[in-house]
């Protein structure tokens, strides 16, 4: 409660410093072929009402049947959030009228969710991290979509989404800045994608956030919160929080009070506006769904799912640091997307000597490959340089066949023309000159041709770099700069 408040995060107001308090409710669409209570497909982009069963259309007398895969996905997610898994949970009807919800209620979990308290560790830069508590995760159905732009006087409804399984992941009010909130969503999304339980595609609305914001003077109890509904990009989450915090501070400093309400963020105007007064749980007349038995499974079943979980980003990062000596920052970059981590691991798997070159391989993946992919706007899955090819380049450098500089040229050749790096080194004659006699000859030639520079270098030893550069040039980059440096030192007596 009385944790030290980081002054960087405080917002300056007329009446002193303010602290923003944020809690997020994330709706994550469960990755599954069929909906939560029917066999209809969840595929995105079908023709309107193409994926609608009688259950989704809420025909009288239809009975929901729970989809076991959706349950497994929720358990996997709970395990990934280091959360308590409840072996017994229940489904409730949350009643409200909405044109794209034909049942007139949403089946959700209210008093007994499938997953209880957990935690997410969130890196916030400069090697610092915070823990964001998870309050709960529950399963619920998505609603359909009203279409208002198809006909001049009528609205249409598309029920393809109706009944699709969502996980609502509720955080504790543990975030204190828009940056922390954005980092939390990013991390949560990464965990879901590693687990394969939600694709995290925010553009398709497969992950969206209700953002709860309040402000207070540091040390005071929590203020009244407003909930900004359905924000569907990480950038907008940050913008909505910053705007909303300022708005609330303005009201409070003018002597007003905050009404607890539901608001909407308008990204075009960059502001939030009131949507409705906050509804209370009793407004929904929650009651246990009589069509569904309590959801029960065994601890053994949970253990089975646990045993099959993939390695998650935090563990992977720790392993990269411990096994290959990566910096925490580099390891963090590699694990931030599952695809990047997979690529690095594929390179590792091909290396001749992982212990020797694992760190070097990380540098190549991060600096050369990611740098180039970003520049060209290419996704890692479509990388022109494969993990095998990159591993071969790192091998060639590690074993001393080529210099790092030639390695970069080789990378360029493989990127543009493809080919087997080892064969290219042979056919293009890129091998590093290891014949000491040949290197010595080059050094002697350069030294003999530049007596004035020799004199300068004796007075100012850092000028040795100039000589190294000349020898590198003369050899077409094929000598080992360290060997040249050593030779020069002894020749020049410095
Ligand atoms: P409801 O179900 O009515 O939305 P909850 O108690 O489940 O209410 O809280 C919803 C979210 O609001 C949670 O993510 C929680 O962390 C957050 N929250 C609760 N109190 C505050 C507060 N004072 N300021 C900011 N966020 C808050
Ligand atoms: Mg809420």
Short mmCIF file of C-alpha atoms and ligand atoms in Angstrom, two decimals:
data_model
loop_
_atom_site.label_atom_id
_atom_site.label_comp_id
_atom_site.label_asym_id
_atom_site.label_seq_id
_atom_site.Cartn_x
_atom_site.Cartn_y
_atom_site.Cartn_z
CA UNK A 1 0.00 0.00 0.00
CA UNK A 2 2.73 2.46 0.98
CA UNK A 3 5.12 1.41 -1.73
CA UNK A 4 7.45 4.18 -2.75
CA UNK A 5 5.86 6.18 -5.54
CA UNK A 6 8.08 6.74 -8.54
CA UNK A 7 8.01 10.52 -9.05
CA UNK A 8 8.50 10.08 -12.82
CA UNK A 9 5.03 8.60 -13.04
CA UNK A 10 3.21 11.39 -11.23
CA UNK A 11 1.15 13.95 -13.08
CA UNK A 12 1.62 17.56 -12.02
CA UNK A 13 -1.58 19.40 -11.20
CA UNK A 14 -2.50 22.76 -9.73
CA UNK A 15 -3.12 21.19 -6.31
CA UNK A 16 -0.04 18.99 -6.29
CA UNK A 17 0.99 15.67 -7.77
CA UNK A 18 -1.52 13.07 -8.92
CA UNK A 19 -1.14 9.35 -9.36
CA UNK A 20 -3.17 7.48 -11.96
CA UNK A 21 -4.49 4.03 -11.03
CA UNK A 22 -5.36 1.56 -13.80
CA UNK A 23 -7.00 -1.87 -13.90
CA UNK A 24 -7.75 -3.68 -17.16
CA UNK A 25 -10.40 -6.15 -18.20
CA UNK A 26 -9.12 -7.88 -21.34
CA UNK A 27 -11.45 -9.79 -23.62
CA UNK A 28 -9.44 -12.41 -25.45
CA UNK A 29 -11.07 -14.59 -28.08
CA UNK A 30 -10.29 -18.23 -27.40
CA UNK A 31 -8.49 -20.02 -30.22
CA UNK A 32 -10.76 -22.97 -31.05
CA UNK A 33 -12.48 -24.29 -34.13
CA UNK A 34 -15.98 -24.24 -32.66
CA UNK A 35 -17.91 -21.83 -30.44
CA UNK A 36 -18.24 -22.08 -26.65
CA UNK A 37 -21.61 -23.85 -26.60
CA UNK A 38 -22.21 -24.94 -30.20
CA UNK A 39 -20.43 -26.68 -33.06
CA UNK A 40 -20.59 -23.64 -35.38
CA UNK A 41 -17.27 -22.46 -36.81
CA UNK A 42 -15.39 -19.51 -35.36
CA UNK A 43 -13.68 -18.67 -38.68
CA UNK A 44 -13.22 -14.96 -39.31
CA UNK A 45 -14.60 -13.23 -42.39
CA UNK A 46 -17.38 -15.59 -43.46
CA UNK A 47 -20.47 -14.26 -45.22
CA UNK A 48 -22.94 -12.78 -42.69
CA UNK A 49 -24.71 -15.46 -40.64
CA UNK A 50 -22.75 -18.26 -42.32
CA UNK A 51 -21.48 -19.64 -39.01
CA UNK A 52 -24.64 -19.70 -36.93
CA UNK A 53 -26.14 -22.77 -35.35
CA UNK A 54 -29.62 -22.95 -33.87
CA UNK A 55 -28.02 -22.55 -30.45
CA UNK A 56 -26.25 -19.31 -31.48
CA UNK A 57 -29.48 -17.99 -32.97
CA UNK A 58 -31.15 -18.82 -29.63
CA UNK A 59 -33.99 -20.82 -31.12
CA UNK A 60 -36.40 -21.87 -28.36
CA UNK A 61 -35.56 -25.22 -26.82
CA UNK A 62 -31.95 -25.34 -27.97
CA UNK A 63 -29.50 -26.48 -25.32
CA UNK A 64 -25.91 -25.29 -24.94
CA UNK A 65 -23.20 -27.95 -24.75
CA UNK A 66 -19.82 -26.87 -23.39
CA UNK A 67 -16.87 -27.13 -25.80
CA UNK A 68 -14.13 -29.05 -23.97
CA UNK A 69 -11.37 -27.43 -26.01
CA UNK A 70 -12.42 -23.94 -24.87
CA UNK A 71 -12.27 -25.16 -21.27
CA UNK A 72 -8.77 -26.58 -21.87
CA UNK A 73 -7.69 -23.27 -23.40
CA UNK A 74 -8.90 -21.34 -20.35
CA UNK A 75 -7.03 -23.72 -18.04
CA UNK A 76 -3.85 -23.39 -20.12
CA UNK A 77 -4.16 -19.63 -19.94
CA UNK A 78 -4.68 -19.76 -16.18
CA UNK A 79 -1.55 -21.87 -15.84
CA UNK A 80 0.38 -19.40 -18.01
CA UNK A 81 -0.75 -16.61 -15.67
CA UNK A 82 0.51 -18.63 -12.67
CA UNK A 83 -3.06 -18.52 -11.46
CA UNK A 84 -5.25 -20.68 -9.30
CA UNK A 85 -7.31 -23.13 -11.37
CA UNK A 86 -10.76 -23.77 -9.92
CA UNK A 87 -11.72 -27.42 -10.34
CA UNK A 88 -15.35 -26.39 -10.05
CA UNK A 89 -16.87 -23.30 -11.63
CA UNK A 90 -20.34 -22.27 -12.73
CA UNK A 91 -22.03 -20.49 -15.61
CA UNK A 92 -24.48 -17.66 -15.04
CA UNK A 93 -26.88 -15.74 -17.22
CA UNK A 94 -26.09 -12.05 -17.45
CA UNK A 95 -29.31 -10.51 -18.67
CA UNK A 96 -29.48 -7.49 -20.89
CA UNK A 97 -31.16 -6.40 -24.08
CA UNK A 98 -28.99 -5.91 -27.10
CA UNK A 99 -30.08 -6.36 -30.74
CA UNK A 100 -27.16 -8.63 -31.57
CA UNK A 101 -27.69 -10.89 -28.57
CA UNK A 102 -30.71 -13.00 -29.51
CA UNK A 103 -30.79 -14.94 -26.24
CA UNK A 104 -31.41 -11.78 -24.27
CA UNK A 105 -28.64 -12.84 -21.92
CA UNK A 106 -24.98 -13.66 -22.15
CA UNK A 107 -23.72 -16.89 -20.62
CA UNK A 108 -20.81 -15.86 -18.44
CA UNK A 109 -19.17 -16.79 -15.16
CA UNK A 110 -19.87 -14.53 -12.24
CA UNK A 111 -19.43 -15.85 -8.71
CA UNK A 112 -17.29 -18.90 -9.48
CA UNK A 113 -14.91 -18.32 -12.40
CA UNK A 114 -12.74 -21.07 -13.85
CA UNK A 115 -9.51 -19.25 -12.92
CA UNK A 116 -8.71 -17.23 -9.80
CA UNK A 117 -5.78 -15.06 -8.76
CA UNK A 118 -2.52 -14.98 -10.71
CA UNK A 119 0.29 -12.66 -11.70
CA UNK A 120 2.01 -11.25 -14.78
CA UNK A 121 5.58 -9.92 -14.63
CA UNK A 122 5.88 -6.87 -16.84
CA UNK A 123 9.17 -5.32 -17.97
CA UNK A 124 8.96 -1.56 -17.95
CA UNK A 125 12.40 -0.76 -19.37
CA UNK A 126 15.82 -0.05 -17.83
CA UNK A 127 15.87 -3.59 -16.46
CA UNK A 128 12.92 -2.83 -14.17
CA UNK A 129 9.78 -4.88 -13.89
CA UNK A 130 6.47 -4.72 -12.02
CA UNK A 131 4.04 -7.42 -11.01
CA UNK A 132 0.46 -6.97 -12.13
CA UNK A 133 -1.98 -9.11 -10.18
CA UNK A 134 -4.67 -11.07 -11.98
CA UNK A 135 -7.99 -11.02 -10.18
CA UNK A 136 -9.70 -13.72 -12.22
CA UNK A 137 -10.25 -15.21 -15.66
CA UNK A 138 -13.69 -16.36 -16.72
CA UNK A 139 -15.25 -17.83 -19.83
CA UNK A 140 -18.13 -16.12 -21.59
CA UNK A 141 -19.82 -15.82 -24.97
CA UNK A 142 -19.25 -13.05 -27.47
CA UNK A 143 -22.24 -11.25 -29.01
CA UNK A 144 -23.05 -10.75 -32.70
CA UNK A 145 -22.59 -7.57 -34.69
CA UNK A 146 -25.16 -4.98 -35.79
CA UNK A 147 -24.62 -3.54 -39.27
CA UNK A 148 -26.04 -0.06 -39.71
CA UNK A 149 -24.58 0.81 -43.09
CA UNK A 150 -26.12 -1.82 -45.35
CA UNK A 151 -29.57 -0.33 -45.90
CA UNK A 152 -31.01 3.20 -45.70
CA UNK A 153 -33.74 2.45 -43.18
CA UNK A 154 -32.88 -0.91 -41.63
CA UNK A 155 -30.16 -2.36 -39.46
CA UNK A 156 -28.93 -5.88 -40.10
CA UNK A 157 -27.40 -8.34 -37.71
CA UNK A 158 -24.53 -10.76 -38.30
CA UNK A 159 -24.46 -13.54 -35.70
CA UNK A 160 -21.21 -15.18 -36.85
CA UNK A 161 -19.53 -13.98 -33.70
CA UNK A 162 -22.44 -14.76 -31.46
CA UNK A 163 -21.43 -17.54 -29.07
CA UNK A 164 -17.71 -17.43 -29.81
CA UNK A 165 -15.74 -18.13 -26.61
CA UNK A 166 -14.04 -15.24 -24.86
CA UNK A 167 -11.77 -15.23 -21.87
CA UNK A 168 -12.24 -12.16 -19.74
CA UNK A 169 -8.99 -11.56 -17.89
CA UNK A 170 -9.40 -9.06 -15.06
CA UNK A 171 -6.31 -7.40 -13.59
CA UNK A 172 -5.99 -5.86 -10.18
CA UNK A 173 -5.66 -2.06 -10.12
CA UNK A 174 -1.87 -2.41 -10.11
CA UNK A 175 -0.77 -0.14 -12.95
CA UNK A 176 0.30 3.46 -12.37
CA UNK A 177 0.92 4.90 -15.84
CA UNK A 178 -0.18 4.49 -19.43
CA UNK A 179 3.27 3.06 -20.17
CA UNK A 180 2.79 0.33 -17.57
CA UNK A 181 -0.67 -0.47 -18.92
CA UNK A 182 0.62 -0.74 -22.48
CA UNK A 183 3.52 -2.93 -21.36
CA UNK A 184 1.07 -5.15 -19.46
CA UNK A 185 -1.19 -5.66 -22.48
CA UNK A 186 1.84 -6.35 -24.66
CA UNK A 187 3.14 -8.95 -22.20
CA UNK A 188 -0.24 -10.58 -21.70
CA UNK A 189 -0.69 -10.78 -25.46
CA UNK A 190 2.73 -12.41 -25.81
CA UNK A 191 1.86 -15.00 -23.16
CA UNK A 192 -1.46 -15.81 -24.89
CA UNK A 193 0.29 -16.17 -28.23
CA UNK A 194 2.97 -18.45 -26.76
CA UNK A 195 0.23 -20.56 -25.21
CA UNK A 196 -1.74 -20.61 -28.47
CA UNK A 197 -4.92 -19.78 -26.57
CA UNK A 198 -5.65 -16.44 -28.33
CA UNK A 199 -4.06 -15.05 -31.48
CA UNK A 200 -3.99 -11.55 -29.96
CA UNK A 201 -5.08 -9.96 -33.24
CA UNK A 202 -6.37 -6.60 -32.06
CA UNK A 203 -7.25 -5.40 -35.56
CA UNK A 204 -9.77 -8.20 -35.85
CA UNK A 205 -11.06 -7.43 -32.36
CA UNK A 206 -9.76 -10.75 -31.03
CA UNK A 207 -8.21 -8.94 -28.08
CA UNK A 208 -9.75 -5.78 -26.66
CA UNK A 209 -9.60 -3.96 -23.37
CA UNK A 210 -11.96 -2.25 -20.95
CA UNK A 211 -9.74 0.30 -19.28
CA UNK A 212 -10.53 1.38 -15.70
CA UNK A 213 -8.93 4.66 -14.67
CA UNK A 214 -8.97 6.68 -11.46
CA UNK A 215 -6.67 9.31 -9.96
CA UNK A 216 -5.57 10.19 -6.43
CA UNK A 217 -2.94 12.09 -4.57
CA UNK A 218 -0.17 9.64 -3.62
CA UNK A 219 -0.93 7.85 -0.38
CA UNK A 220 -4.68 8.55 -0.53
CA UNK A 221 -7.27 5.76 -0.95
CA UNK A 222 -8.31 4.85 -4.49
CA UNK A 223 -10.49 7.40 -6.27
CA UNK A 224 -13.72 6.71 -8.16
CA UNK A 225 -12.98 5.00 -11.48
CA UNK A 226 -14.35 5.35 -14.96
CA UNK A 227 -14.34 2.41 -17.33
CA UNK A 228 -13.45 3.04 -20.97
CA UNK A 229 -15.03 0.26 -23.01
CA UNK A 230 -13.67 -1.82 -25.83
CA UNK A 231 -10.39 -0.15 -26.72
CA UNK A 232 -8.84 -2.13 -29.55
CA UNK A 233 -5.24 -1.03 -29.93
CA UNK A 234 -2.35 -0.73 -27.50
CA UNK A 235 -1.65 2.81 -28.65
CA UNK A 236 -5.26 3.84 -28.05
CA UNK A 237 -5.17 2.28 -24.57
CA UNK A 238 -2.28 4.60 -23.70
CA UNK A 239 -3.97 7.65 -25.24
CA UNK A 240 -7.28 6.93 -23.53
CA UNK A 241 -5.60 6.63 -20.11
CA UNK A 242 -3.64 9.86 -20.50
CA UNK A 243 -6.70 11.77 -21.63
CA UNK A 244 -8.94 10.29 -18.96
CA UNK A 245 -6.46 10.96 -16.13
CA UNK A 246 -6.18 14.62 -17.18
CA UNK A 247 -9.95 14.93 -17.45
CA UNK A 248 -10.50 13.55 -13.95
CA UNK A 249 -7.74 15.71 -12.47
CA UNK A 250 -9.34 18.77 -14.10
CA UNK A 251 -12.72 17.98 -12.55
CA UNK A 252 -11.29 17.25 -9.10
CA UNK A 253 -9.13 20.37 -9.09
CA UNK A 254 -12.19 22.45 -9.98
CA UNK A 255 -13.82 21.07 -6.84
CA UNK A 256 -16.01 18.54 -8.66
CA UNK A 257 -16.43 14.80 -8.15
CA UNK A 258 -16.03 11.87 -10.52
CA UNK A 259 -19.16 9.93 -11.43
CA UNK A 260 -18.52 6.24 -11.86
CA UNK A 261 -19.49 5.68 -15.45
CA UNK A 262 -18.80 3.83 -18.65
CA UNK A 263 -17.06 5.88 -21.33
CA UNK A 264 -15.94 5.46 -24.92
CA UNK A 265 -12.61 6.48 -26.43
CA UNK A 266 -12.80 8.32 -29.74
CA UNK A 267 -9.42 7.92 -31.43
CA UNK A 268 -10.21 10.59 -34.04
CA UNK A 269 -10.79 13.25 -31.39
CA UNK A 270 -8.34 11.77 -28.89
CA UNK A 271 -10.89 12.03 -26.08
CA UNK A 272 -13.21 9.90 -24.00
CA UNK A 273 -16.93 10.62 -23.69
CA UNK A 274 -19.68 9.37 -21.46
CA UNK A 275 -21.67 6.38 -22.67
CA UNK A 276 -23.81 5.42 -19.71
CA UNK A 277 -23.85 5.51 -15.93
CA UNK A 278 -22.07 2.54 -14.42
CA UNK A 279 -24.30 -0.49 -14.15
CA UNK A 280 -24.12 -2.67 -11.05
CA UNK A 281 -24.03 -6.44 -10.96
CA UNK A 282 -27.65 -6.54 -9.77
CA UNK A 283 -28.75 -4.65 -12.87
CA UNK A 284 -27.91 -7.76 -14.85
CA UNK A 285 -30.03 -10.08 -12.69
CA UNK A 286 -27.31 -12.70 -12.73
CA UNK A 287 -28.50 -16.23 -11.98
CA UNK A 288 -27.03 -19.69 -12.55
CA UNK A 289 -27.82 -20.95 -16.05
CA UNK A 290 -30.22 -23.86 -15.51
CA UNK A 291 -29.18 -25.40 -18.85
CA UNK A 292 -25.59 -25.97 -17.72
CA UNK A 293 -24.24 -28.14 -14.96
CA UNK A 294 -21.35 -26.81 -12.92
CA UNK A 295 -18.08 -27.17 -14.83
CA UNK A 296 -15.92 -29.73 -13.06
CA UNK A 297 -12.63 -31.42 -13.88
CA UNK A 298 -9.89 -33.18 -11.95
CA UNK A 299 -6.50 -32.00 -10.71
CA UNK A 300 -4.99 -34.75 -12.87
CA UNK A 301 -6.50 -33.18 -15.94
CA UNK A 302 -4.94 -29.84 -15.00
CA UNK A 303 -1.57 -31.57 -14.49
CA UNK A 304 -1.84 -33.16 -17.93
CA UNK A 305 -2.40 -29.79 -19.56
CA UNK A 306 0.41 -28.30 -17.50
CA UNK A 307 2.84 -30.95 -18.68
CA UNK A 308 2.08 -30.05 -22.30
CA UNK A 309 2.49 -26.29 -21.93
CA UNK A 310 5.15 -24.70 -24.09
CA UNK A 311 8.03 -22.84 -22.48
CA UNK A 312 6.79 -19.31 -21.72
CA UNK A 313 8.63 -16.05 -22.37
CA UNK A 314 9.90 -15.44 -18.81
CA UNK A 315 11.38 -18.93 -18.56
CA UNK A 316 12.79 -18.81 -22.07
CA UNK A 317 14.42 -15.49 -21.36
CA UNK A 318 16.03 -16.78 -18.17
CA UNK A 319 17.33 -19.82 -20.06
CA UNK A 320 18.84 -17.71 -22.86
CA UNK A 321 20.63 -15.59 -20.26
CA UNK A 322 21.89 -18.58 -18.26
CA UNK A 323 22.92 -20.83 -21.16
CA UNK A 324 24.32 -18.39 -23.69
CA UNK A 325 25.25 -15.33 -21.64
CA UNK A 326 22.82 -13.02 -23.42
CA UNK A 327 22.13 -9.65 -21.83
CA UNK A 328 18.66 -9.45 -20.26
CA UNK A 329 17.79 -6.83 -22.86
CA UNK A 330 18.78 -8.99 -25.84
CA UNK A 331 17.08 -12.04 -24.37
CA UNK A 332 13.95 -9.90 -23.85
CA UNK A 333 14.00 -8.79 -27.49
CA UNK A 334 14.24 -12.39 -28.69
CA UNK A 335 11.40 -13.72 -26.54
CA UNK A 336 9.03 -10.79 -27.08
CA UNK A 337 7.43 -12.64 -29.99
CA UNK A 338 7.15 -16.38 -30.19
CA UNK A 339 8.21 -16.32 -33.84
CA UNK A 340 11.46 -14.50 -33.04
CA UNK A 341 12.28 -16.88 -30.20
CA UNK A 342 11.52 -19.85 -32.46
CA UNK A 343 13.82 -18.46 -35.14
CA UNK A 344 16.67 -17.96 -32.67
CA UNK A 345 16.16 -21.47 -31.32
CA UNK A 346 16.24 -22.86 -34.85
CA UNK A 347 19.58 -21.10 -35.38
CA UNK A 348 20.88 -22.51 -32.08
CA UNK A 349 19.82 -26.01 -33.11
CA UNK A 350 21.95 -25.78 -36.25
CA UNK A 351 25.08 -24.24 -34.76
CA UNK A 352 28.21 -26.40 -34.70
CA UNK A 353 29.10 -25.05 -31.24
CA UNK A 354 26.23 -23.43 -29.36
CA UNK A 355 28.21 -22.75 -26.22
CA UNK A 356 30.83 -20.88 -28.18
CA UNK A 357 28.55 -19.07 -30.61
CA UNK A 358 25.11 -18.80 -28.95
CA UNK A 359 25.64 -15.20 -27.96
CA UNK A 360 27.12 -14.35 -31.34
CA UNK A 361 24.07 -15.92 -32.99
CA UNK A 362 21.78 -13.71 -30.89
CA UNK A 363 23.69 -10.63 -32.06
CA UNK A 364 23.25 -11.70 -35.65
CA UNK A 365 19.55 -12.39 -35.26
CA UNK A 366 18.89 -9.11 -33.46
CA UNK A 367 21.21 -6.72 -35.25
CA UNK A 368 21.57 -8.00 -38.80
CA UNK A 369 18.42 -10.00 -39.35
CA UNK A 370 15.79 -8.03 -37.34
CA UNK A 371 17.41 -4.80 -38.47
CA UNK A 372 17.07 -5.82 -42.08
CA UNK A 373 13.57 -7.29 -41.71
CA UNK A 374 12.36 -4.07 -40.08
CA UNK A 375 13.96 -1.91 -42.72
CA UNK A 376 12.33 -3.88 -45.52
CA UNK A 377 9.05 -4.41 -43.69
CA UNK A 378 9.32 -8.20 -43.97
CA UNK A 379 7.86 -10.56 -41.34
CA UNK A 380 10.24 -13.07 -39.80
CA UNK A 381 8.21 -15.97 -41.22
CA UNK A 382 9.09 -14.65 -44.70
CA UNK A 383 12.76 -13.97 -43.95
CA UNK A 384 14.90 -14.46 -47.09
CA UNK A 385 17.73 -15.67 -44.83
CA UNK A 386 16.69 -18.91 -43.14
CA UNK A 387 17.76 -20.08 -39.69
CA UNK A 388 19.99 -22.69 -41.36
CA UNK A 389 21.71 -20.09 -43.48
CA UNK A 390 22.23 -17.72 -40.57
CA UNK A 391 23.62 -20.53 -38.43
CA UNK A 392 26.07 -21.40 -41.23
CA UNK A 393 27.29 -17.78 -41.37
CA UNK A 394 27.78 -17.70 -37.58
CA UNK A 395 29.63 -21.05 -37.77
CA UNK A 396 31.98 -19.73 -40.44
CA UNK A 397 32.84 -16.73 -38.27
CA UNK A 398 33.06 -18.74 -35.06
CA UNK A 399 35.48 -21.28 -36.53
CA UNK A 400 37.61 -18.48 -38.02
CA UNK A 401 36.95 -19.26 -41.69
CA UNK A 402 35.70 -15.74 -42.39
CA UNK A 403 35.96 -12.43 -40.57
CA UNK A 404 32.91 -10.70 -39.10
CA UNK A 405 33.15 -8.11 -41.83
CA UNK A 406 33.05 -10.74 -44.58
CA UNK A 407 30.20 -12.31 -42.63
CA UNK A 408 28.18 -9.15 -43.23
CA UNK A 409 28.96 -9.22 -46.93
CA UNK A 410 27.98 -12.87 -47.03
CA UNK A 411 24.73 -12.09 -45.23
CA UNK A 412 23.99 -9.50 -47.89
CA UNK A 413 24.64 -12.03 -50.68
CA UNK A 414 22.45 -14.66 -49.03
CA UNK A 415 19.70 -12.09 -48.41
CA UNK A 416 19.58 -10.96 -52.03
CA UNK A 417 20.59 -14.08 -53.96
CA UNK A 418 20.21 -16.98 -51.55
CA UNK A 419 22.60 -19.93 -51.52
CA UNK A 420 24.56 -22.09 -49.13
CA UNK A 421 26.91 -19.83 -47.14
CA UNK A 422 29.65 -22.48 -46.89
CA UNK A 423 29.63 -23.11 -50.63
CA UNK A 424 29.56 -19.36 -51.32
CA UNK A 425 32.66 -18.82 -49.20
CA UNK A 426 34.48 -21.38 -51.36
CA UNK A 427 33.21 -20.24 -54.73
CA UNK A 428 33.68 -16.53 -54.05
CA UNK A 429 37.06 -16.99 -52.34
CA UNK A 430 35.97 -15.25 -49.15
CA UNK A 431 38.08 -17.29 -46.78
CA UNK A 432 39.97 -15.41 -44.16
CA UNK A 433 43.70 -15.28 -44.77
CA UNK A 434 45.18 -17.31 -41.96
CA UNK A 435 48.65 -17.58 -43.47
CA UNK A 436 50.63 -15.43 -41.04
CA UNK A 437 53.38 -14.95 -43.59
CA UNK A 438 50.93 -13.42 -46.04
CA UNK A 439 49.50 -11.12 -43.38
CA UNK A 440 52.99 -10.08 -42.32
CA UNK A 441 53.86 -9.23 -45.88
CA UNK A 442 50.87 -6.91 -46.13
CA UNK A 443 51.70 -5.28 -42.81
CA UNK A 444 55.29 -4.74 -43.89
CA UNK A 445 54.21 -3.19 -47.18
CA UNK A 446 51.89 -0.71 -45.49
CA UNK A 447 54.46 0.16 -42.85
CA UNK A 448 57.19 0.70 -45.44
CA UNK A 449 54.98 2.92 -47.59
CA UNK A 450 53.98 5.23 -44.73
CA UNK A 451 57.00 6.29 -42.67
CA UNK A 452 55.33 9.55 -41.58
CA UNK A 453 52.31 7.68 -40.17
CA UNK A 454 54.64 5.27 -38.41
CA UNK A 455 56.28 8.16 -36.61
CA UNK A 456 52.86 9.55 -35.66
CA UNK A 457 51.64 6.21 -34.42
CA UNK A 458 54.67 5.76 -32.19
CA UNK A 459 53.75 9.06 -30.53
CA UNK A 460 50.03 8.35 -30.47
CA UNK A 461 49.36 4.60 -30.34
CA UNK A 462 45.62 4.84 -31.10
CA UNK A 463 46.62 5.71 -34.68
CA UNK A 464 47.33 2.02 -35.07
CA UNK A 465 43.69 1.76 -36.13
CA UNK A 466 44.56 3.51 -39.37
CA UNK A 467 47.11 0.81 -40.18
CA UNK A 468 44.65 -1.96 -39.37
CA UNK A 469 42.18 -0.32 -41.73
CA UNK A 470 44.76 -0.18 -44.52
CA UNK A 471 45.65 -3.85 -44.17
CA UNK A 472 41.97 -4.79 -44.10
CA UNK A 473 41.47 -2.85 -47.31
CA UNK A 474 44.49 -4.41 -48.98
CA UNK A 475 43.23 -7.90 -48.12
CA UNK A 476 39.65 -7.25 -49.14
CA UNK A 477 38.53 -7.73 -45.53
CA UNK A 478 39.89 -11.25 -45.43
CA UNK A 479 42.35 -10.93 -42.61
CA UNK A 480 41.59 -11.19 -38.94
CA UNK A 481 41.78 -7.62 -37.58
CA UNK A 482 42.98 -8.84 -34.18
CA UNK A 483 45.91 -10.70 -35.77
CA UNK A 484 46.80 -7.58 -37.77
CA UNK A 485 46.57 -5.45 -34.66
CA UNK A 486 48.91 -7.75 -32.74
CA UNK A 487 51.44 -7.88 -35.56
CA UNK A 488 51.43 -4.13 -35.98
CA UNK A 489 52.02 -3.58 -32.30
CA UNK A 490 55.15 -5.68 -32.34
CA UNK A 491 56.37 -4.20 -35.64
CA UNK A 492 55.90 -0.62 -34.50
CA UNK A 493 57.06 -1.33 -31.00
CA UNK A 494 53.98 0.05 -29.30
P1 LIG B 1 -16.78 -4.50 -12.48
O1 LIG B 1 -16.97 -5.95 -12.68
O2 LIG B 1 -17.93 -3.78 -11.97
O3 LIG B 1 -16.22 -3.81 -13.70
P2 LIG B 1 -14.44 -5.08 -10.80
O4 LIG B 1 -14.31 -4.92 -9.33
O5 LIG B 1 -14.39 -6.44 -11.35
O6 LIG B 1 -15.72 -4.30 -11.28
O7 LIG B 1 -13.26 -4.23 -11.40
C1 LIG B 1 -13.08 -4.10 -12.74
C2 LIG B 1 -11.70 -3.53 -13.00
O8 LIG B 1 -11.56 -2.24 -12.41
C3 LIG B 1 -10.56 -4.36 -12.47
O9 LIG B 1 -9.63 -4.50 -13.50
C4 LIG B 1 -9.98 -3.53 -11.35
O10 LIG B 1 -8.59 -3.69 -11.24
C5 LIG B 1 -10.30 -2.14 -11.78
N1 LIG B 1 -10.43 -1.19 -10.68
C6 LIG B 1 -11.10 -1.38 -9.52
N2 LIG B 1 -11.01 -0.26 -8.76
C7 LIG B 1 -10.30 0.65 -9.48
C8 LIG B 1 -9.90 2.00 -9.22
N3 LIG B 1 -10.23 2.67 -8.13
N4 LIG B 1 -9.17 2.62 -10.18
C9 LIG B 1 -8.84 1.99 -11.32
N5 LIG B 1 -9.20 0.74 -11.59
C10 LIG B 1 -9.92 0.06 -10.69
MG1 LIG B 2 -16.23 -4.17 -15.81
#
